[in-house]
mmCIF file of C-alpha atoms in Angstrom:
data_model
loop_
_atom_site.group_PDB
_atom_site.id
_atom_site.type_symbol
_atom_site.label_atom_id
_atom_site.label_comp_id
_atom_site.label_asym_id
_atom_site.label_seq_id
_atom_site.Cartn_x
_atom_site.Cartn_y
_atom_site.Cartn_z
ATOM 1 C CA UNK D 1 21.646 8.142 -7.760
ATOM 2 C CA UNK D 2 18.081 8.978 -7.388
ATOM 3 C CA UNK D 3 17.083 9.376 -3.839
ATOM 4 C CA UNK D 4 13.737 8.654 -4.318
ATOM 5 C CA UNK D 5 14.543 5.414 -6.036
ATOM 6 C CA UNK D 6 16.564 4.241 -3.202
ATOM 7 C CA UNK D 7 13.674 5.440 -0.775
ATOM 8 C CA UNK D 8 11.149 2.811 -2.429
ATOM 9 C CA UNK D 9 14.047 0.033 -2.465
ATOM 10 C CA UNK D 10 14.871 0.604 1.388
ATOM 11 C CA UNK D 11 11.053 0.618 2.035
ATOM 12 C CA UNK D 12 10.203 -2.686 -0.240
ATOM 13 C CA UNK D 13 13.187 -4.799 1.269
ATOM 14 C CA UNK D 14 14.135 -3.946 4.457
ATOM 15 C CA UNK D 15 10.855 -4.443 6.418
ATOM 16 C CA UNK D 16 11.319 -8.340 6.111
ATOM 17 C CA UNK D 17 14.572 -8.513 5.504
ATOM 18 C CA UNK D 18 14.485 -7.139 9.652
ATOM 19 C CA UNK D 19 11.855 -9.135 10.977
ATOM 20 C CA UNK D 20 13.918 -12.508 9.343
ATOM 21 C CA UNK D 21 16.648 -10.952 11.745
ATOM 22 C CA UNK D 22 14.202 -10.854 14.468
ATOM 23 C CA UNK D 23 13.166 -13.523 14.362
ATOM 24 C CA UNK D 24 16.654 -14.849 14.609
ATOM 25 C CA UNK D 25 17.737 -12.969 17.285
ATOM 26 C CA UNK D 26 14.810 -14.191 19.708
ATOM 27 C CA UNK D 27 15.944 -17.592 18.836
ATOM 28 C CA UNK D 28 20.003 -17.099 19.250
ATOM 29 C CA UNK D 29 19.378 -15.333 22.679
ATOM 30 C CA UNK D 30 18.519 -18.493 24.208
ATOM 31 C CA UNK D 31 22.086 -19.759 24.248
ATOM 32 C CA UNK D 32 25.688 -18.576 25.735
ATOM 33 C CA UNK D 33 26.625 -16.656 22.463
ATOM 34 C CA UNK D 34 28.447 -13.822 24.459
ATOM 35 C CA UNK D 35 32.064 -12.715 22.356
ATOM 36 C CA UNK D 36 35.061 -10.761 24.207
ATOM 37 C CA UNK D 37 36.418 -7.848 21.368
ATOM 38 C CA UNK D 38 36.086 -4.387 22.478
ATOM 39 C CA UNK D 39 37.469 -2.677 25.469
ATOM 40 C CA UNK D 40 36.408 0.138 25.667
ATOM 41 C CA UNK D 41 35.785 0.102 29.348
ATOM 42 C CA UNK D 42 32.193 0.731 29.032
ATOM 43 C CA UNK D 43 30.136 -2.606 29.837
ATOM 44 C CA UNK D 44 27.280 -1.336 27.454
ATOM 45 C CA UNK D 45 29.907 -0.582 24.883
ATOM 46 C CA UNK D 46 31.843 -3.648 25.006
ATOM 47 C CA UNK D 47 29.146 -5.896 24.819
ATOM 48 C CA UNK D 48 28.998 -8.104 21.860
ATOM 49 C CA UNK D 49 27.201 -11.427 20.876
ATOM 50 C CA UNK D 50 27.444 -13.792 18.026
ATOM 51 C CA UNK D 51 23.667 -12.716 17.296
ATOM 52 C CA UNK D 52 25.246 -9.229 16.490
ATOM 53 C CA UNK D 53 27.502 -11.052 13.852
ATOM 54 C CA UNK D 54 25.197 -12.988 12.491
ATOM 55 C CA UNK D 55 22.347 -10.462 11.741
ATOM 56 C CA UNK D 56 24.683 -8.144 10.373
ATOM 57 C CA UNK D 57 25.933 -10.976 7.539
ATOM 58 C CA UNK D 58 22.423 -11.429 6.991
ATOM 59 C CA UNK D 59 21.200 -7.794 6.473
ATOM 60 C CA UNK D 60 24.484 -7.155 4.790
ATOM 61 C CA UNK D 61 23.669 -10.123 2.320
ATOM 62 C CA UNK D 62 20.769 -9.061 1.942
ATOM 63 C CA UNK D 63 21.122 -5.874 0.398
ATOM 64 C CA UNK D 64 23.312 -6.946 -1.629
ATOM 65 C CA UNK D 65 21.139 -9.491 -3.498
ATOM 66 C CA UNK D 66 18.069 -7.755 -3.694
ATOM 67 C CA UNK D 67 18.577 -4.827 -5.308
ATOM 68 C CA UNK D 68 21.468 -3.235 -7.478
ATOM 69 C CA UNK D 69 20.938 0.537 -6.088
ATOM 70 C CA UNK D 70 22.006 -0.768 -2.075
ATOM 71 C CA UNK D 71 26.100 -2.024 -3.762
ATOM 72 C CA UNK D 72 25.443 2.005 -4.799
ATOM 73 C CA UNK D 73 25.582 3.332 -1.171
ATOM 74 C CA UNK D 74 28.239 3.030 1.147
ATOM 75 C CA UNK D 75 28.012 0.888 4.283
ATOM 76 C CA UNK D 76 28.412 1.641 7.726
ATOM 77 C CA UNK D 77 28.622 -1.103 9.771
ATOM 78 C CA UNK D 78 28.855 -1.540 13.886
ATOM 79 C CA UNK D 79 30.451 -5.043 13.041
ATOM 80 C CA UNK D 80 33.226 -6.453 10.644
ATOM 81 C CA UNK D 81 31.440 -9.350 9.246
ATOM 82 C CA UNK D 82 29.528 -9.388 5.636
ATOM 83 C CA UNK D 83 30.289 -8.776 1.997
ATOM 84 C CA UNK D 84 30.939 -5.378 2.984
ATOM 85 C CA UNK D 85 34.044 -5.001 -0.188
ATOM 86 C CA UNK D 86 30.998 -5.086 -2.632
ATOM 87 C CA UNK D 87 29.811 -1.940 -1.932
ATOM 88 C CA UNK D 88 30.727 1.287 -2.923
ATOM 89 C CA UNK D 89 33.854 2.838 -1.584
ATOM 90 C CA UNK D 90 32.433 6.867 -2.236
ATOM 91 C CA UNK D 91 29.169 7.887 -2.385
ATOM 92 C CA UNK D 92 26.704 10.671 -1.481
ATOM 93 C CA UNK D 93 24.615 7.793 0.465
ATOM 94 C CA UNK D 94 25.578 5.454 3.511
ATOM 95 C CA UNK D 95 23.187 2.255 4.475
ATOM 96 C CA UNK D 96 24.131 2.407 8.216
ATOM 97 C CA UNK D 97 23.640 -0.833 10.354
ATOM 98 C CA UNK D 98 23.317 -1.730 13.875
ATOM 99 C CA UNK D 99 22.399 -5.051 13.782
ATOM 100 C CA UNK D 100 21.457 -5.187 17.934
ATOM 101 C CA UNK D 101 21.102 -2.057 19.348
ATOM 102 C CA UNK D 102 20.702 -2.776 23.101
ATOM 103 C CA UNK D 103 23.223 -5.859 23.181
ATOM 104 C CA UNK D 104 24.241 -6.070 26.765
ATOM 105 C CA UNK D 105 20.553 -5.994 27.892
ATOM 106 C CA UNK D 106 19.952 -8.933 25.081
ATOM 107 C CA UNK D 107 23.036 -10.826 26.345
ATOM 108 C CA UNK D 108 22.473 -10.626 29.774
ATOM 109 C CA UNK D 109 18.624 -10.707 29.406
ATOM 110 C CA UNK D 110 17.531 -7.888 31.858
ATOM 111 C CA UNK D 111 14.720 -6.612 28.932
ATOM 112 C CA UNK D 112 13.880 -6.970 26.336
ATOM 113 C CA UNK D 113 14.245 -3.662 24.125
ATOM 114 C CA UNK D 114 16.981 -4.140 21.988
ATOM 115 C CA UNK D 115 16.030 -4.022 18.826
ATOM 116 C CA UNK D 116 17.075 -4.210 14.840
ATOM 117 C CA UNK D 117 18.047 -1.026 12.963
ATOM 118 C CA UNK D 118 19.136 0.539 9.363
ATOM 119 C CA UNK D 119 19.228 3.771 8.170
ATOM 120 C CA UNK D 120 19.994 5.688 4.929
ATOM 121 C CA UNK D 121 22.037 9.281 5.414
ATOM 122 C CA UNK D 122 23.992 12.105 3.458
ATOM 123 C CA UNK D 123 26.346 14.463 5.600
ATOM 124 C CA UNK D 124 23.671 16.455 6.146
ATOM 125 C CA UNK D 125 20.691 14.342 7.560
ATOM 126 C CA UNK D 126 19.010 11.401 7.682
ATOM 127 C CA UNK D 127 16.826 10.054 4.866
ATOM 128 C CA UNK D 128 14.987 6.797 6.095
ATOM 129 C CA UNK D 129 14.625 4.761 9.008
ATOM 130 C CA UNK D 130 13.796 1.387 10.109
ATOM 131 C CA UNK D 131 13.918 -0.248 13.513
ATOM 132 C CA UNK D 132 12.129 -3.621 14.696
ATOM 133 C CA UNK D 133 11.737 -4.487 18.109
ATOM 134 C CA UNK D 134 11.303 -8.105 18.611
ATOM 135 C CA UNK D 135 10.732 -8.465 22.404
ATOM 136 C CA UNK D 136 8.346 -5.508 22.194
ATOM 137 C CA UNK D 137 4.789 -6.217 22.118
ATOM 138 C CA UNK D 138 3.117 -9.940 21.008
ATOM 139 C CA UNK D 139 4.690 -10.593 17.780
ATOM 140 C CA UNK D 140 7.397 -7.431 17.498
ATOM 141 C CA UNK D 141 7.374 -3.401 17.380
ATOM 142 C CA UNK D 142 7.967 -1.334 14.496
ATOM 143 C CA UNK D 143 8.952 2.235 13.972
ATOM 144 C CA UNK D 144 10.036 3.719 10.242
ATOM 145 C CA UNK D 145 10.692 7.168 9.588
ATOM 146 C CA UNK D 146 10.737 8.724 5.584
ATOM 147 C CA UNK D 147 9.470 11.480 4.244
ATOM 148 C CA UNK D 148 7.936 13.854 7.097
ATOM 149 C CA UNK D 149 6.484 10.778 8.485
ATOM 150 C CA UNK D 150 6.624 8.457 10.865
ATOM 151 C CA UNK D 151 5.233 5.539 12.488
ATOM 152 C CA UNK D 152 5.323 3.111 15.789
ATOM 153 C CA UNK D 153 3.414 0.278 16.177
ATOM 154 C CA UNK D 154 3.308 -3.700 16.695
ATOM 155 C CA UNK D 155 3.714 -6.259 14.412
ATOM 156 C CA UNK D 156 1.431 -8.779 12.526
ATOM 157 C CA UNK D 157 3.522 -11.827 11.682
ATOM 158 C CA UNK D 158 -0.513 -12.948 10.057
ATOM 159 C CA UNK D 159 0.503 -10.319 7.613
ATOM 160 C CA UNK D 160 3.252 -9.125 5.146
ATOM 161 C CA UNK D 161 5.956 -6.600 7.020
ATOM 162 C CA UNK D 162 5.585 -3.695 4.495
ATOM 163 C CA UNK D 163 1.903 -3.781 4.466
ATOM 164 C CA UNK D 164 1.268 -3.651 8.017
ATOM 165 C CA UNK D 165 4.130 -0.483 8.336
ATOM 166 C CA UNK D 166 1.728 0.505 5.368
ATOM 167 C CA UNK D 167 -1.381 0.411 7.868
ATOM 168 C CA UNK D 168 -0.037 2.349 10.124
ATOM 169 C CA UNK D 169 -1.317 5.976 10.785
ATOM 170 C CA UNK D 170 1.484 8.974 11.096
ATOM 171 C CA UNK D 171 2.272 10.059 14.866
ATOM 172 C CA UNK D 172 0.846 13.579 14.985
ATOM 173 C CA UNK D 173 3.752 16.176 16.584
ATOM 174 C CA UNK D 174 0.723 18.072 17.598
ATOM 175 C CA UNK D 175 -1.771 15.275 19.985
ATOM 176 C CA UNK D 176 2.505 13.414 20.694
ATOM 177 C CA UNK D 177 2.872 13.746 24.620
ATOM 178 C CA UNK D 178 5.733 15.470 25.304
ATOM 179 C CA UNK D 179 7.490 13.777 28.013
ATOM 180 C CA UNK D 180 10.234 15.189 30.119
ATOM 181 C CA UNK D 181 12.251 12.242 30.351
ATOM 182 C CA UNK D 182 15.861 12.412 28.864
ATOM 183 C CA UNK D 183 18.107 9.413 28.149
ATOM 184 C CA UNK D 184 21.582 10.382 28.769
ATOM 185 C CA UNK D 185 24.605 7.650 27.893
ATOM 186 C CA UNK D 186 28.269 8.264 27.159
ATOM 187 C CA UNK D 187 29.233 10.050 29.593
ATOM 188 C CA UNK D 188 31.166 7.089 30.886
ATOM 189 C CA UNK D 189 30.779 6.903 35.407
ATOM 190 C CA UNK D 190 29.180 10.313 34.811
ATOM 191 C CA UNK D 191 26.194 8.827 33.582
ATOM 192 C CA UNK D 192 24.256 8.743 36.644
ATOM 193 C CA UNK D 193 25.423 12.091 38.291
ATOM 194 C CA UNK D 194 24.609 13.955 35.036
ATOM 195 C CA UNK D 195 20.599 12.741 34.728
ATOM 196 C CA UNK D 196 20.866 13.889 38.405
ATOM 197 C CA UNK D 197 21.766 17.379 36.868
ATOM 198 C CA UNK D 198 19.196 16.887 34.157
ATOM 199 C CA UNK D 199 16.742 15.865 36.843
ATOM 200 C CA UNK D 200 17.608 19.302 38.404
ATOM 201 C CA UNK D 201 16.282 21.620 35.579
ATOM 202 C CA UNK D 202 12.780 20.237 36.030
ATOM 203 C CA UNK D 203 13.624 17.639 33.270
ATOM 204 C CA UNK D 204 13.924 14.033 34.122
ATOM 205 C CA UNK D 205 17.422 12.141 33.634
ATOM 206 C CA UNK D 206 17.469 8.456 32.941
ATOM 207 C CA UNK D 207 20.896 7.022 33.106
ATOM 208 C CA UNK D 208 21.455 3.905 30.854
ATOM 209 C CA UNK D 209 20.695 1.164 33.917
ATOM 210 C CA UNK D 210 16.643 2.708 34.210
ATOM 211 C CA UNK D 211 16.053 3.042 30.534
ATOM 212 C CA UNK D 212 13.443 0.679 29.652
ATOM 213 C CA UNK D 213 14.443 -0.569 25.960
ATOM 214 C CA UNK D 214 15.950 1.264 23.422
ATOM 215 C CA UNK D 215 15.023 5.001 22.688
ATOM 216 C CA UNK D 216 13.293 4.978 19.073
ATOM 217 C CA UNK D 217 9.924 3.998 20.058
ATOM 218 C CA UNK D 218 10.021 5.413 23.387
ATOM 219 C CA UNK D 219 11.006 9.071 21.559
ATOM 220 C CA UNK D 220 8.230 8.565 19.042
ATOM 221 C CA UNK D 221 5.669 7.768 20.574
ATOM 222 C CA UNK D 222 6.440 10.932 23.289
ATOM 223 C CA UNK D 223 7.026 8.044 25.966
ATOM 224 C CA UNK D 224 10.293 10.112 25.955
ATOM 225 C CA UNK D 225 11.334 13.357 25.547
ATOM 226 C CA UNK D 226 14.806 13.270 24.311
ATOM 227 C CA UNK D 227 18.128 12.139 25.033
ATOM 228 C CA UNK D 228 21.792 13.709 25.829
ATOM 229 C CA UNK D 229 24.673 11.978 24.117
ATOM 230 C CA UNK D 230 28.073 12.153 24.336
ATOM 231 C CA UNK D 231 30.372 11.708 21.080
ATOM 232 C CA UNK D 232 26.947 9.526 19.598
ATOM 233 C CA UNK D 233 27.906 6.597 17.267
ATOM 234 C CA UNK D 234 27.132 6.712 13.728
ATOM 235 C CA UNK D 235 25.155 3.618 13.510
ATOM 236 C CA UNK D 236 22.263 4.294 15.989
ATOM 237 C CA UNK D 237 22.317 8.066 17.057
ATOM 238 C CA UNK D 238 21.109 9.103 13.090
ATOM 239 C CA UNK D 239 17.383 7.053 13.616
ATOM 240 C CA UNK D 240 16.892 9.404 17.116
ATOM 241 C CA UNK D 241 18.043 12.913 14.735
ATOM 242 C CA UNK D 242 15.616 11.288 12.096
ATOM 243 C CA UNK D 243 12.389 10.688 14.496
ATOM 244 C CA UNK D 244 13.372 14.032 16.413
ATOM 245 C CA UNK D 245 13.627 16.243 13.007
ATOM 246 C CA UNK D 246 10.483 14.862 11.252
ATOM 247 C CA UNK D 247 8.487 16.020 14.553
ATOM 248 C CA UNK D 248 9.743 19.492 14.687
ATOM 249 C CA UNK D 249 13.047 19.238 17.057
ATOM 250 C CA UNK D 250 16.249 18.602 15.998
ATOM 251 C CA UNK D 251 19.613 17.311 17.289
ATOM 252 C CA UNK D 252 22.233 19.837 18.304
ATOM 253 C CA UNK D 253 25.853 20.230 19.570
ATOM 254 C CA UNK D 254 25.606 21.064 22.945
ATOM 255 C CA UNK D 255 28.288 23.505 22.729
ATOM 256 C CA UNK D 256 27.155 25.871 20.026
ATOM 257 C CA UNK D 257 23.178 24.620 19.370
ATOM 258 C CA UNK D 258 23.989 24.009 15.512
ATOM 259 C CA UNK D 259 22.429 21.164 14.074
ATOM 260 C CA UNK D 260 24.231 17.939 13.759
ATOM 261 C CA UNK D 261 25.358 16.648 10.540
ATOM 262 C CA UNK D 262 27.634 14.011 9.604
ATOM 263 C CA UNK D 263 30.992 15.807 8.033
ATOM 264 C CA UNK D 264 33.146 15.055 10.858
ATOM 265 C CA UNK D 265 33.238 11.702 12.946
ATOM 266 C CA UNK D 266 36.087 10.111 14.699
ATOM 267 C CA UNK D 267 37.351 5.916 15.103
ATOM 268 C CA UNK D 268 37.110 5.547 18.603
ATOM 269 C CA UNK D 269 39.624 2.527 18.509
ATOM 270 C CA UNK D 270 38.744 1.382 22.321
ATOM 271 C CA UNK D 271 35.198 0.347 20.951
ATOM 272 C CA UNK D 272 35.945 0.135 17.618
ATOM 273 C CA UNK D 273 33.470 2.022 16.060
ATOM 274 C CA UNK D 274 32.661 5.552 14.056
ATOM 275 C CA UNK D 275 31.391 8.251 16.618
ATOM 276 C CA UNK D 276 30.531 11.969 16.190
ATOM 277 C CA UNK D 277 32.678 14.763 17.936
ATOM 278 C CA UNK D 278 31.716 16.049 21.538
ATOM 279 C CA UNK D 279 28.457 16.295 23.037
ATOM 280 C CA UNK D 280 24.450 16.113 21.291
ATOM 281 C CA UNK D 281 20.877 17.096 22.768
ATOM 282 C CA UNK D 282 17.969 15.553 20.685
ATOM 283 C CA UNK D 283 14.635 16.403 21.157
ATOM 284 C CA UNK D 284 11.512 16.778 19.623
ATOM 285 C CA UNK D 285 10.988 20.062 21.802
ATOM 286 C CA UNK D 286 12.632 23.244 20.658
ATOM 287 C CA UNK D 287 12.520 24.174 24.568
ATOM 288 C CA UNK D 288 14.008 20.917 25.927
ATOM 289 C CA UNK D 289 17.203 21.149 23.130
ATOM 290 C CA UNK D 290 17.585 25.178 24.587
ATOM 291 C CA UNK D 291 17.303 23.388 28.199
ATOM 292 C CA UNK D 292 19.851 20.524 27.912
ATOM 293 C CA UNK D 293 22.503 22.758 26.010
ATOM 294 C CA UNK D 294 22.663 25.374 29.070
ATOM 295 C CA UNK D 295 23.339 22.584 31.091
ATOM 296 C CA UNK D 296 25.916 21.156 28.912
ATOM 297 C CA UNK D 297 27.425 23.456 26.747
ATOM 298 C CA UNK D 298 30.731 23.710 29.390
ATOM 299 C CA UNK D 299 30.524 20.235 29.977
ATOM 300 C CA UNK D 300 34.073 18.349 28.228
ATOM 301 C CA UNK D 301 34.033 17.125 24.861
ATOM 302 C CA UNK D 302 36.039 14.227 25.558
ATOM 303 C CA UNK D 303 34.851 10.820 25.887
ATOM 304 C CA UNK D 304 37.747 9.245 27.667
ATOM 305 C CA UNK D 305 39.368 11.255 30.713
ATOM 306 C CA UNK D 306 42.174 8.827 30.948
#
């Protein structure tokens, strides 16, 4: 499979094929559509909606019909639901989804930053990325990452999806602020006490409860510096690697500073869902990675204590 071919598809498609599940979300969220499933014991884990059900049939539908190369890829799904048996069992290329990233803020409507997401990834890295905001902004927020570019910026519902991404200038890694601010989830009731330890190497921890919306445009733009994850799923961790990687960071393993890559993951059965083994820093900032894995690299690779 050509990955360049597949490149064009994901950029031709997706873009409206995401704002149609914006647009749907925005209009679910106004009714009691909360679902009880996982138990993980995490309350921003466990959280699930009928709105994440629904816009994953839809995206998973979606690339289905459109276009013969997606049934090529492999899918990686959050959810269950969608024609997910008509796509390829093995292959060098997964079409991850997380169709609402952000759901317990959506559900419980305390912001409005959860958002829409796909990407496309080998074992190695991460090849494109798409995430639409629809809360953010007037009419939506975008941010896509492919190539060694990417871009954040709001939407124009006046105007065709891909041509206003199209509009859209490259962030420059060298006028980016570089924020000190580090989202750090995972880490279960350790949350809190571990941005305090963040806080105390002159970066800036924000536990899960004070993060404004989700991280992707918040990392692009530089509103954010990083974040500190442990055992990352496979669905929405990838997009922050992506953005980080494309403006000269990376995402490491705490433990050892190697770059992440995707030949190892684990089914975390409480939540039901693919994650990564032990402990990530992600960063745009070569310095802030080195920072957060000194703090961390001792810290315990296992999610669940009990």
């Amino acid at each position: 499979m050509d990955l360049n071919t597949l490149l064009t598809a994901l950029q031709t498609h997706l873009p409206e094929i995401l704002r149609w599940s914006g647009a749907i979300a925005k209009r679910l969220r106004h009714f009691n559509i909360a679902v009880e499933n996982k138990t993980s014991g995490s309350a921003l884990t466990d959280a699930l909606t009928l709105a994440d059900l629904t816009l994953q049939e839809l995206i998973v539908a979606a690339l289905r019909d459109r276009d013969p190369i997606f049934r090529n890829c492999r899918i990686e799904a959050e959810e269950k639901t969608g024609d997910l048996h008509r796509f390829a069992e093995d292959a060098p290329y997964v079409i991850s989804i997380d169709p609402i990233d952000g759901t317990k803020q959506y559900r419980d409507k305390t912001a409005d930053g959860y958002c829409v997401m796909v990407h496309l990834r080998d074992s190695e890295t991460v090849h494109y990325s798409l995430v639409y905001i629809p809360e953010t902004g007037e009419q939506g927020t975008w941010v896509e990452a492919v190539h060694q570019s990417v871009v954040c910026g709001p939407d124009d519902q006046s105007r065709p999806a891909r041509e206003v991404l199209d509009d859209m200038p490259a962030i420059d890694p060298a006028t980016r602020p570089d924020s000190s601010k580090i989202y750090l989830i995972g880490f279960q009731d350790k949350d809190t006490s571990n941005a305090e330890l963040v806080t105390a190497t002159g970066l800036e921890g924000v536990p899960p409860e004070e993060m404004p919306g989700s991280i992707y445009d918040h990392l692009a733009t530089g509103a954010f510096g990083g974040s500190l994850i442990h055992t990352p799923n496979v669905y929405d961790f990838p997009v922050s690697l992506h953005i980080a990687r494309i403006l000269g960071g990376d995402a490491v393993w705490v433990h050892n500073g190697e770059s992440v890559n995707f030949h190892e993951h684990w089914l975390d059965e409480r939540a039901d869902m693919l994650r990564l083994p032990g402990i990530t820093a992600c960063s745009a900032n070569p310095e802030t990675l080195q920072t957060l894995c000194e703090l961390a690299k001792d810290w315990s690779k296992t999610r669940y204590q009990d």
